[in-house]
mmCIF file of C-alpha atoms and ligand atoms in Angstrom:
data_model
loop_
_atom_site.group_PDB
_atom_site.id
_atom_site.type_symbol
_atom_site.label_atom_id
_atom_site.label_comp_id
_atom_site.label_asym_id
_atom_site.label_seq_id
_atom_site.Cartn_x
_atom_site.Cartn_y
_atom_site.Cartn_z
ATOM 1 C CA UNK A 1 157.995 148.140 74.296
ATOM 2 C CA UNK A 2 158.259 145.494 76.926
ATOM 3 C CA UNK A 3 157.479 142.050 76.524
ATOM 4 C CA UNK A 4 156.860 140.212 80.129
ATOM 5 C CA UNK A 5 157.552 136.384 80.165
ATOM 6 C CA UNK A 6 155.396 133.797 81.561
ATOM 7 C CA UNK A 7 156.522 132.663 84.685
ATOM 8 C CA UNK A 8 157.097 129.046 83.061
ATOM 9 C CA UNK A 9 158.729 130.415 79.427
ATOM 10 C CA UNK A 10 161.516 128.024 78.901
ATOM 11 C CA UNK A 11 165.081 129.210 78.454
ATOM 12 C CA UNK A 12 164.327 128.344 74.790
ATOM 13 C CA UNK A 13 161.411 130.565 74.582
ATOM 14 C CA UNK A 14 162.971 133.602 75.767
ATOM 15 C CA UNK A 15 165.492 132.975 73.287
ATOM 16 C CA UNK A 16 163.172 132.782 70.394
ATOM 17 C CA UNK A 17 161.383 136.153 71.550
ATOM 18 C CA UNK A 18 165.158 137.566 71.420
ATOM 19 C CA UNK A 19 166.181 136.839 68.122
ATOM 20 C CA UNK A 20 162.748 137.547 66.634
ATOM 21 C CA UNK A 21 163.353 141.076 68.437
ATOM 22 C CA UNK A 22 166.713 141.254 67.228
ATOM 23 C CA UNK A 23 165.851 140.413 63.544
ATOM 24 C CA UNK A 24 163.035 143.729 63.805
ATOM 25 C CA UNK A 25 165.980 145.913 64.702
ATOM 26 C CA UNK A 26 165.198 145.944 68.601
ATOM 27 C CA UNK A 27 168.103 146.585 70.974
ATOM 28 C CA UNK A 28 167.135 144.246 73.662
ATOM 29 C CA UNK A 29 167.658 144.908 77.342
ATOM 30 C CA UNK A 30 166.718 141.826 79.760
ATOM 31 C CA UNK A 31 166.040 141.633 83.102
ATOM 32 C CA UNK A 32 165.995 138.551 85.033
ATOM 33 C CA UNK A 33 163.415 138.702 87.379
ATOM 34 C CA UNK A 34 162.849 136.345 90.699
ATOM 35 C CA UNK A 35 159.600 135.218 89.157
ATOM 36 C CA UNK A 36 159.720 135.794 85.617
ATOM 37 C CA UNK A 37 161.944 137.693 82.284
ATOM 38 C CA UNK A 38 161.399 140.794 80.895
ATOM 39 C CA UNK A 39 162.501 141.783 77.870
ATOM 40 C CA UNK A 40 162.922 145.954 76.846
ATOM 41 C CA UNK A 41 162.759 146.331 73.255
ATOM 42 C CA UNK A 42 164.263 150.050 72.519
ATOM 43 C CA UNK A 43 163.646 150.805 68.624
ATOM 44 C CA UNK A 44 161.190 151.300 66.099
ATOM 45 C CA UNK A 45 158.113 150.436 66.546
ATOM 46 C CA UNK A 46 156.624 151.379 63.328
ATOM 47 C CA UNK A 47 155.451 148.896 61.363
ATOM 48 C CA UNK A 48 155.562 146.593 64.366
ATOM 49 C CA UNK A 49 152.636 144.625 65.285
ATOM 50 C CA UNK A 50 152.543 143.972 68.933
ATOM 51 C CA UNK A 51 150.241 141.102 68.562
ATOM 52 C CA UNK A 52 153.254 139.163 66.587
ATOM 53 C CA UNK A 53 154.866 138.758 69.997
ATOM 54 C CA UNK A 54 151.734 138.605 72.156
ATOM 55 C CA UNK A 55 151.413 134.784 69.989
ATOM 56 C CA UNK A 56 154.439 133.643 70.808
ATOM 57 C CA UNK A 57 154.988 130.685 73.131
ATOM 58 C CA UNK A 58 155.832 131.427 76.255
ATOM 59 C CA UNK A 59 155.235 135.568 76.390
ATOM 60 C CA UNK A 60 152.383 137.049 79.249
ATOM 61 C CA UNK A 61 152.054 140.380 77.444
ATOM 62 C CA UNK A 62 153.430 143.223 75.827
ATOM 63 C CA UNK A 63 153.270 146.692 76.824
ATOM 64 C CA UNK A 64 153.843 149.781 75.315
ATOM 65 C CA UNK A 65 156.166 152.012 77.084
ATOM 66 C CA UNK A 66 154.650 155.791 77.359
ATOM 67 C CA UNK A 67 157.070 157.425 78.548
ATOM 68 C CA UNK A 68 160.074 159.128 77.189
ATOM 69 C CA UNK A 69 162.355 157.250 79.320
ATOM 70 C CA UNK A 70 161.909 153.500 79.027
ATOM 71 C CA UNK A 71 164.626 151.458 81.202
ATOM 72 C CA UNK A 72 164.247 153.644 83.928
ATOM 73 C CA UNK A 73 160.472 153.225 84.282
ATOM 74 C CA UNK A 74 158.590 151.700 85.858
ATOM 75 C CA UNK A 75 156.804 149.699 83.217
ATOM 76 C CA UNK A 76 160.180 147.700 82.185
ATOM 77 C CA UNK A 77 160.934 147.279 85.944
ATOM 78 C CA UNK A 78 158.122 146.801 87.884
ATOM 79 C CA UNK A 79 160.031 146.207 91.377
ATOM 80 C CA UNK A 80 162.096 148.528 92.831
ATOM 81 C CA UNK A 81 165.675 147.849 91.913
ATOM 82 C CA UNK A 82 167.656 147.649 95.144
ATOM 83 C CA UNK A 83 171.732 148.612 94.315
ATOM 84 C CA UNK A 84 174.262 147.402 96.865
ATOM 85 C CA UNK A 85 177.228 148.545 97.667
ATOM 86 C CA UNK A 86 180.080 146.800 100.107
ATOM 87 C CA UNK A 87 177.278 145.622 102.231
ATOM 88 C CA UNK A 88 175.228 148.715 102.292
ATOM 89 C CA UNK A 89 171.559 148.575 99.710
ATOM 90 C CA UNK A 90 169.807 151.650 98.411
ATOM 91 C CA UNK A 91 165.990 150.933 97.105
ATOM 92 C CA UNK A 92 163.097 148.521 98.229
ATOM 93 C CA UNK A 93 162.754 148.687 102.181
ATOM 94 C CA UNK A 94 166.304 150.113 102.893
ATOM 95 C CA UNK A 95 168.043 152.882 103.430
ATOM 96 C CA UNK A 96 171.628 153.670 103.345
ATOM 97 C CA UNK A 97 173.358 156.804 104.837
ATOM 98 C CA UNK A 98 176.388 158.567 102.791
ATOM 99 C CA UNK A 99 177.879 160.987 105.829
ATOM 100 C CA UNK A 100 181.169 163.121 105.070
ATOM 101 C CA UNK A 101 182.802 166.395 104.108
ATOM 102 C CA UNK A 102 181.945 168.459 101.113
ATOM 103 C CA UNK A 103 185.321 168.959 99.893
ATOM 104 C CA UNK A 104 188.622 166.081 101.256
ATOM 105 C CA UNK A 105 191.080 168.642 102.860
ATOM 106 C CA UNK A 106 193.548 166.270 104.248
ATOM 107 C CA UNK A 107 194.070 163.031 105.530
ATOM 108 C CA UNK A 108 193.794 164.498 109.260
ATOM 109 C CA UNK A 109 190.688 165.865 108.537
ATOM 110 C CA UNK A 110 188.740 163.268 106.145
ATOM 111 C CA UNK A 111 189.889 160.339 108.810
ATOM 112 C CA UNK A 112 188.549 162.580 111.715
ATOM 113 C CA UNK A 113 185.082 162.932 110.110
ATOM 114 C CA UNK A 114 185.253 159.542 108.843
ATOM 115 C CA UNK A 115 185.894 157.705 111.917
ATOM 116 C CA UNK A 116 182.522 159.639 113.776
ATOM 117 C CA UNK A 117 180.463 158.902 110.964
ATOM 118 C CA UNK A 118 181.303 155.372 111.059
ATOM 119 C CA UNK A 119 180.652 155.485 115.184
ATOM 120 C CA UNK A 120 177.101 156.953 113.714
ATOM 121 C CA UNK A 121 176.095 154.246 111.789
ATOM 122 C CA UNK A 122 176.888 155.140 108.161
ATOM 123 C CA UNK A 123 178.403 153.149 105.631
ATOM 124 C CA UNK A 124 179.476 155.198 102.577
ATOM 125 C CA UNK A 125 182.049 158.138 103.680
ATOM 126 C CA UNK A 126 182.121 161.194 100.812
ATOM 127 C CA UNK A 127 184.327 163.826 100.081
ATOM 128 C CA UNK A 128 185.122 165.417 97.021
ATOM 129 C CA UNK A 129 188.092 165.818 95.151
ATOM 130 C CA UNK A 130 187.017 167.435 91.984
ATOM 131 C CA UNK A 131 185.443 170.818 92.929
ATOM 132 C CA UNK A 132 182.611 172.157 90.704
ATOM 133 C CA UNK A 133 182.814 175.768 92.472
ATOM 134 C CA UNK A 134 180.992 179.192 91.177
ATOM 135 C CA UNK A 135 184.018 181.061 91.412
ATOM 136 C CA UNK A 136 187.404 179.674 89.497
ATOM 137 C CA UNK A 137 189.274 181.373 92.888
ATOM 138 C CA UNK A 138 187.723 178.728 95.493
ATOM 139 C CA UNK A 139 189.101 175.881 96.692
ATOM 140 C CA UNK A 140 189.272 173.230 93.355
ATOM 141 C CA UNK A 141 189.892 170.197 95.435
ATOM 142 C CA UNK A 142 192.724 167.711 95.839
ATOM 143 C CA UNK A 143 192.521 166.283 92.809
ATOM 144 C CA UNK A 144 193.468 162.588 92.163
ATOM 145 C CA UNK A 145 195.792 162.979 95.815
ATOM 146 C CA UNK A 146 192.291 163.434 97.536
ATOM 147 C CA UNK A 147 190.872 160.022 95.833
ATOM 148 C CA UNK A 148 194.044 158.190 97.545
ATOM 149 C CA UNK A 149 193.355 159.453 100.957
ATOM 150 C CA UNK A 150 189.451 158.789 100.830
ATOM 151 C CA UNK A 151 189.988 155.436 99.332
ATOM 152 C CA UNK A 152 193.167 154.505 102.122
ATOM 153 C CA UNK A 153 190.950 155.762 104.979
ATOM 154 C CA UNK A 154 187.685 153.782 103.706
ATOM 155 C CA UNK A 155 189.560 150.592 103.590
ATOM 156 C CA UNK A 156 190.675 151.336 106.788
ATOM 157 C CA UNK A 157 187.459 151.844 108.591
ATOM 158 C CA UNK A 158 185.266 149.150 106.109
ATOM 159 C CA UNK A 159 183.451 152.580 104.511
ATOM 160 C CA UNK A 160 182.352 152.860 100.933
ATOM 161 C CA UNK A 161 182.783 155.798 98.767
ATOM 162 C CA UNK A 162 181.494 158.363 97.158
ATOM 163 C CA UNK A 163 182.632 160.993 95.037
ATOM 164 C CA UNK A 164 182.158 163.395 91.846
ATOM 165 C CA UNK A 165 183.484 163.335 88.404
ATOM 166 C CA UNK A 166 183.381 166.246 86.253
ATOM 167 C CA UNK A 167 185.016 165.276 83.589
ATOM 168 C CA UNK A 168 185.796 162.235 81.433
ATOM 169 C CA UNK A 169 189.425 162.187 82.141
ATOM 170 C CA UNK A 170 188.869 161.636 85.340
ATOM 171 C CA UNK A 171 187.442 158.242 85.025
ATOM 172 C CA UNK A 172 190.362 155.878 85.339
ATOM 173 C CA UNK A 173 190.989 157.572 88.954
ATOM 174 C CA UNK A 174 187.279 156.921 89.731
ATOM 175 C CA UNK A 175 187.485 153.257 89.126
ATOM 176 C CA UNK A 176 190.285 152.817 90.640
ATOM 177 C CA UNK A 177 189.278 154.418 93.824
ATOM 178 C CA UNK A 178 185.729 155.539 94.328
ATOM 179 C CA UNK A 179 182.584 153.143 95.056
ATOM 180 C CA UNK A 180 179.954 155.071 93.487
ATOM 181 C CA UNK A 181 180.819 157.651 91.213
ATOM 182 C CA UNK A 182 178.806 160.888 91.818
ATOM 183 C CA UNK A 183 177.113 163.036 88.621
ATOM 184 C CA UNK A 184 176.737 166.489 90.215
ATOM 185 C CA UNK A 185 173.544 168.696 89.695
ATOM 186 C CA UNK A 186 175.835 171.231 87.202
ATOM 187 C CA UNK A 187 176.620 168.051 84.893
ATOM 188 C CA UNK A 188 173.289 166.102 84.865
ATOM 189 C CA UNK A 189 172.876 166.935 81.138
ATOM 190 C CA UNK A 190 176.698 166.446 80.479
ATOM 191 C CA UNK A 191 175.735 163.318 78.018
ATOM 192 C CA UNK A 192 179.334 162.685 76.885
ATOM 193 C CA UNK A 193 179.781 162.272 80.206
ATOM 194 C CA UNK A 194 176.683 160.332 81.276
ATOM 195 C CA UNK A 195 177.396 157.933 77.883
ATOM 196 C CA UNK A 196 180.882 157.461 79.163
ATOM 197 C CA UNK A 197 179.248 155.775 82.300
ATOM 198 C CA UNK A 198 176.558 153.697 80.758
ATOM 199 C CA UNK A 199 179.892 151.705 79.505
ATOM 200 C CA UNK A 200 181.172 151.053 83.120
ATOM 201 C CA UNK A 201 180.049 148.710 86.003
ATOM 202 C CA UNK A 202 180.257 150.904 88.864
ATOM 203 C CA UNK A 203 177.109 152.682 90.679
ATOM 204 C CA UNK A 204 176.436 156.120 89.775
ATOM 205 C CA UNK A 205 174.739 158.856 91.889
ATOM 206 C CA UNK A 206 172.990 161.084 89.698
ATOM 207 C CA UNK A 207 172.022 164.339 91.079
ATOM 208 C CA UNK A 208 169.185 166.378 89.784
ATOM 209 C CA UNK A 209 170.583 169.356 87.855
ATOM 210 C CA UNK A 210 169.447 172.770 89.791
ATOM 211 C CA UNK A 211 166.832 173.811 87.530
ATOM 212 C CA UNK A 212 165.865 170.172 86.016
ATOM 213 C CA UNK A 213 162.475 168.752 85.696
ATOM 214 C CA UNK A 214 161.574 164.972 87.138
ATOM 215 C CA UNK A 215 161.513 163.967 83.776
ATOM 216 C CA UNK A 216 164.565 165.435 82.728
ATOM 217 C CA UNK A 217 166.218 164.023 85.651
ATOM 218 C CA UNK A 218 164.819 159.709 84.293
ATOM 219 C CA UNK A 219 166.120 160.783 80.885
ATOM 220 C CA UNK A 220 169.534 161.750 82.224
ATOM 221 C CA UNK A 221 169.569 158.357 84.278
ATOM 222 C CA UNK A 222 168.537 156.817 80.814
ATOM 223 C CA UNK A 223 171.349 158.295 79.201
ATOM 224 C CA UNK A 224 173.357 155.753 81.392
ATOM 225 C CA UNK A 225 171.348 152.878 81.033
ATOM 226 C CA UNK A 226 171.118 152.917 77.617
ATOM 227 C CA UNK A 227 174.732 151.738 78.019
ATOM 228 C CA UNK A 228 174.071 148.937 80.179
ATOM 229 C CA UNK A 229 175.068 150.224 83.483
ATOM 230 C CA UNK A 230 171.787 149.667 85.295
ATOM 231 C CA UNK A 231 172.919 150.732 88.991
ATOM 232 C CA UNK A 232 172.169 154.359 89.249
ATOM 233 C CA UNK A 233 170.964 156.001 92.363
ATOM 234 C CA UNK A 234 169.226 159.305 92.000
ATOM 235 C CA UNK A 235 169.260 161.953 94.364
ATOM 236 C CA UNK A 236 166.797 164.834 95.026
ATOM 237 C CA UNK A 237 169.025 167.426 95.987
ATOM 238 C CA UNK A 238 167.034 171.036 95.744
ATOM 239 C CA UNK A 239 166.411 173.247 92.779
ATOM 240 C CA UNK A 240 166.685 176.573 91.576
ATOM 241 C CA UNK A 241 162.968 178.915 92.688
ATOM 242 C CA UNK A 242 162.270 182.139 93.714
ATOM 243 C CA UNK A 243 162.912 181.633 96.912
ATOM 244 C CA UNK A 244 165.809 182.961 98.393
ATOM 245 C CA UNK A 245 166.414 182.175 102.477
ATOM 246 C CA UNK A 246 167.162 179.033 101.237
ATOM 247 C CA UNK A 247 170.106 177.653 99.536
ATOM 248 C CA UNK A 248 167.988 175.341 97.160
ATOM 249 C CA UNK A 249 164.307 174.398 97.554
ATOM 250 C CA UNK A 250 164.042 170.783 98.242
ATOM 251 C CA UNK A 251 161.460 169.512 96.596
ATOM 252 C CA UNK A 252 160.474 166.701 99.310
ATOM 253 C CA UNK A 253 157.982 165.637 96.394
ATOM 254 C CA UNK A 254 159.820 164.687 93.992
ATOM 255 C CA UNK A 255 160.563 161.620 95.987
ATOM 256 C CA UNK A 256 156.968 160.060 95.807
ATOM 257 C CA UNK A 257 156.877 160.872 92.375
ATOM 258 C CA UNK A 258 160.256 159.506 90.762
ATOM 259 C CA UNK A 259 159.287 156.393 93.041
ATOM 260 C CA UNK A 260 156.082 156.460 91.349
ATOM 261 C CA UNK A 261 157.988 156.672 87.777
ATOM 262 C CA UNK A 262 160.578 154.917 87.738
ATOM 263 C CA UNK A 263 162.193 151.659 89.525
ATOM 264 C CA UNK A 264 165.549 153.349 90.376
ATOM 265 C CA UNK A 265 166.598 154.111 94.277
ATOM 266 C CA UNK A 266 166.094 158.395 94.888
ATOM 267 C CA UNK A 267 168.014 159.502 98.105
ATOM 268 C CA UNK A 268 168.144 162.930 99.147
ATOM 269 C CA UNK A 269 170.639 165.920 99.947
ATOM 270 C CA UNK A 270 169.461 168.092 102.749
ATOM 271 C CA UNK A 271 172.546 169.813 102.560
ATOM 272 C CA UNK A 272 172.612 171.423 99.524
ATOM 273 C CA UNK A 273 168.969 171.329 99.174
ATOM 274 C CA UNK A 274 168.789 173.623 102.551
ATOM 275 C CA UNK A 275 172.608 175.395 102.505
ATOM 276 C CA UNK A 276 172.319 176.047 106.456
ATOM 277 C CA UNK A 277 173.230 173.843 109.047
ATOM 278 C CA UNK A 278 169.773 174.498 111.268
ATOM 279 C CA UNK A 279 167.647 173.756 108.198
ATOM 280 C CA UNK A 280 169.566 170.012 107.241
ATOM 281 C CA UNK A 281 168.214 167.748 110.221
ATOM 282 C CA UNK A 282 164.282 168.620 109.532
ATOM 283 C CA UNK A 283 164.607 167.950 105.803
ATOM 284 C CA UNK A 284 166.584 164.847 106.290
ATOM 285 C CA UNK A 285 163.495 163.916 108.528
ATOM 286 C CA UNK A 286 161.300 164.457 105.997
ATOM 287 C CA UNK A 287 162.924 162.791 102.920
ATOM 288 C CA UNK A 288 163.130 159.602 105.246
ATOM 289 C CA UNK A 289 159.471 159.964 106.106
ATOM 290 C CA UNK A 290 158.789 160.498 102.274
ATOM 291 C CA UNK A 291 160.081 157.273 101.405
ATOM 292 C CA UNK A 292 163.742 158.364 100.382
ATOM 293 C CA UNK A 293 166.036 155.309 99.726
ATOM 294 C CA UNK A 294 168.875 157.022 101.771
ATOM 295 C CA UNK A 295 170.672 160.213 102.572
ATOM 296 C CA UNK A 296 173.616 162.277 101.656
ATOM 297 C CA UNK A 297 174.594 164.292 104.170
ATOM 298 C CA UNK A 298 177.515 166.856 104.800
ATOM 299 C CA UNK A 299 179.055 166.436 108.111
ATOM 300 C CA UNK A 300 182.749 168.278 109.112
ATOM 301 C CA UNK A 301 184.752 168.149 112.884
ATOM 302 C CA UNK A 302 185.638 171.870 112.290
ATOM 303 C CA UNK A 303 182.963 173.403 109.912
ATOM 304 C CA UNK A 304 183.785 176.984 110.449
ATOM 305 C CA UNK A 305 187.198 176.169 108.972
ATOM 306 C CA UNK A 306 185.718 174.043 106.121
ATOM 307 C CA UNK A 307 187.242 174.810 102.764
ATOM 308 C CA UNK A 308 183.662 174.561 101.244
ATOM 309 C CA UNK A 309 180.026 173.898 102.448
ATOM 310 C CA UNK A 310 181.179 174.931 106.187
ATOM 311 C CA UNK A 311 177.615 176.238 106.988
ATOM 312 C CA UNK A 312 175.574 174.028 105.736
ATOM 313 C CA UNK A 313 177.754 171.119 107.543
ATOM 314 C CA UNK A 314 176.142 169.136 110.586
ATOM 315 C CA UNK A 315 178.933 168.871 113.611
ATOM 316 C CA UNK A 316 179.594 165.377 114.311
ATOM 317 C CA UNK A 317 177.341 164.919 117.177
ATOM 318 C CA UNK A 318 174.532 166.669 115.323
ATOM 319 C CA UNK A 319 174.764 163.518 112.359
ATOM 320 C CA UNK A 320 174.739 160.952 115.499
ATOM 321 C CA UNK A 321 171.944 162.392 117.152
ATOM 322 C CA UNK A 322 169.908 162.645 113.647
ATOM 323 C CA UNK A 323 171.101 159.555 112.973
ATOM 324 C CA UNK A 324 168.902 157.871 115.940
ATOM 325 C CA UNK A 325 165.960 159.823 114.887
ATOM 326 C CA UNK A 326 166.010 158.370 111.488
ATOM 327 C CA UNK A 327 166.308 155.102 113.065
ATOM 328 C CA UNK A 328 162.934 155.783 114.901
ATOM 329 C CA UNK A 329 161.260 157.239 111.169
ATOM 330 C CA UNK A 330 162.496 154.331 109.128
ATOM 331 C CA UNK A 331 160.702 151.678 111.648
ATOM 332 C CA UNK A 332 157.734 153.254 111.368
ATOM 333 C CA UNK A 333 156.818 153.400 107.935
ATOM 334 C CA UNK A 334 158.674 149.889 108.088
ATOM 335 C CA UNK A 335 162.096 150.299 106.720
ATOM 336 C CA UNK A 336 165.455 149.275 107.740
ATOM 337 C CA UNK A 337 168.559 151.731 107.955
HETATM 338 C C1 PEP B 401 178.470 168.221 96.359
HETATM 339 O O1 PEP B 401 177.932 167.111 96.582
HETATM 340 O O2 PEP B 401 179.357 168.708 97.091
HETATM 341 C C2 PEP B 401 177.931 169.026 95.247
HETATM 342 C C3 PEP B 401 178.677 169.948 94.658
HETATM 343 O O3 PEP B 401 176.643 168.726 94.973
HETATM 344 P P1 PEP B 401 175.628 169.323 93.857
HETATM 345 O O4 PEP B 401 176.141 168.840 92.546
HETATM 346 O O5 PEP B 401 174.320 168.754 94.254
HETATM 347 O O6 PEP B 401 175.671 170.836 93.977
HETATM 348 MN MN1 MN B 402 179.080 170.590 98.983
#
C-alpha cells in the first residue's frame, strides 16, 4: 500500500504514520517528493484496515498497490524518476546516449571509439569486460584489465561508464570502476545477483531477459529495489520470436507501456535488438520517437575486426550522423538530448 502525504504534513506527522507502519510489520520505503511524502508500505496487509491510516493527521490517501511489483510502479512513484549520472540524466524530458564497443579489446581501440563518440555528443562510453558469449570458445573479455582501461580512458575524456556483471564476485571491480553497472538480458532473473545490487548505491541497467515478459522485467527491477537501490534504468533490448532475419525483435512497445507502469527510466538497444548494422539507425529512430529515455548503442572504428558484435556495430560516422537525427526527433516531441 501507499500512503500519500498532505502537502502540509509536518515532519512530525510523517513520523507518526512511520512508526504506526512499523509497529503493523510494514517495511517502509519513503520518497521525498518536491511537493509532498510518500510512504510504500511492503507487507501484510491482512488484517489491516486502510481507513486506520486514511484518519491520521496529516495523510491525503492511501492506495492499494495492484500490481505485483510495488516500488517500481507507478502508483508509489507517480513522477518519472530521472537518474543522473556525471552530468548526464535518464527519465522525465531527457535523454542520454551510451555509445561504445561491445566487447573492450585494448586500450588503442576503446580510446579510438571513445574519443568519436565523445566528438558525437554522448556521455556514457561502454564496453564490456565480462563476456556472456553462446559459445565457451569466443572471446570472454578482458576481465578486470578491461575495467582499468575503460575507467582510465573515461576520466580522460569526462565519459561515464557502463558495463556488465555476471557474477557476484565481480562486484568490488564494478564499484571501483564502472558508473552504471549493467544486468544483461541472460541474468535478468539471476536474483542472487539482482539482491546483491539492491545493497549498493550505484545505477544499474537492467536489460530485459530475451524471452521475458514486461512484467517480469518490473519484478526483476523490484528485486533491486527492494534493497534500497532505487536508480535502475531499464532497457528494452529485443526478445526471443519466431522471427528469424532479425537478431532479436525489438519490441518498440514495450516502451509506452513500462512508461505507462512503472516510474523507472526504459532506454533502448537497437543493437542487439536488430543484430545488423543497416537495421540499428531506424530502430534507434523509433525508440526516441517512442518516448525512450536514452540509447545504447554499439559503435566500433574497425567493426569487421571486432572481437564480438562486429555486424551489428555502427562505424563512427554512422553514430554522428544518427546522432543529429535524434537531435531533430527529441525536439519535436519536446525532449532534450
Ligand atoms: C551487451 O550489451 O553486449 C550484451 C551482451 O547485451 P544483452 O545482455 O542485451 O545480450
Ligand atoms: Mn554486444
Amino acid at each position: 500500500m501507499v500512503i500519500v502525504m498532505d502537502e502540509t504534513a509536518t515532519k512530525g506527522q510523517i513520523e507518526a504514520v512511520e512508526l504506526r507502519l512499523k509497529e503493523k510489520g510494514f517495511q517502509i520505503h519513503r520518497v521525498d517528493g518536491v511537493t509532498r511524502t510518500i510512504l510504500g508500505a511492503i507487507g501484510d496487509k491482512r488484517g489491516i484496515d486502510l481507513r486506520e491510516f486514511e484518519v491520521m493527521e496529516g495523510v491525503h490517501e492511501v492506495l492499494r498497490i495492484t500490481q505485483p511489483y510495488k516500488l517500481a510502479s507507478r502508483t508509489f512513484h507517480p513522477d518519472d524518476s530521472v537518474i543522473q549520472v556525471k552530468g548526464a540524466l535518464f527519465g522525465g524530458d531527457h535523454i542520454a546516449m551510451i555509445a561504445g564497443p561491445c566487447s573492450i579489446e585494448s586500450e588503442k581501440q576503446l580510446y579510438a571509439i571513445a574519443q568519436s563518440i565523445k566528438n558525437s555528443g554522448a556521455r556514457l562510453l561502454r564496453g564490456g569486460a565480462f563476456k556472456p558469449r553462446t559459445s565457451p570458445y569466443s572471446f570472454q573479455g578482458l576481465g578486470i584489465d578491461g575495467l582499468k582501461i575503460m575507467n582510465s580512458i573515461a576520466d580522460e575524456l569526462g565519459l561515464a561508464t557502463v558495463s556488465e556483471m555476471m557474477e557476484i564476485g565481480q562486484l568490488d571491480a564494478m564499484i571501483e570502476y564502472v558508473d552504471i553497472i549493467q544486468v544483461g538480458a541472460r541474468n535478468m532473473q539471476n536474483f542472487p545477483l539482482l539482491k546483491e545490487l539492491g545493497n549498493i548505491k550505484k545505477p544499474i541497467l537492467l536489460k530485459r531477459g530475451l524471452a521475458a515478459t514486461i512484467e517480469e522485467l518490473l519484478m526483476a527491477a523490484e528485486y533491486i529495489m527492494s534493497g534500497g537501490n532505487y536508480q535502475i534504468i531499464l532497457c528494452e533490448r529485443g526478445i526471443r520470436t519466431f522471427e528469424t532475419y532479425t537478431r532479436n525483435t525489438m519490441d518498440i512497445s514495450a516502451i509506452p507501456v513500462t512508461q505507462s507502469l512503472s516510474h523507472l527510466p526504459i532506454i533502448a538497444d537497437p543493437s542487439h535488438g536488430t543484430g545488423r548494422r543497416d537495421h540499428v539507425a531506424p530502430m534507434a529512430r523509433a525508440a526516441i520517437a517512442a518516448g525512450a529515455n536514452g540509447l545504447i548503442i554499439e559503435v566500433h572504428h574497425d567493426p569487421d575486426h571486432a572481437l564480438s558484435d562486429g555486424a551489428q556495430s555502427l562505424y563512427p560516422n554512422q553514430f554522428s550522423r544518427l546522432m543529429q537525427e535524434l537531435q531533430t526527433i527529441a525536439w519535436t516531441i519536446g525532449k532534450t538530448l
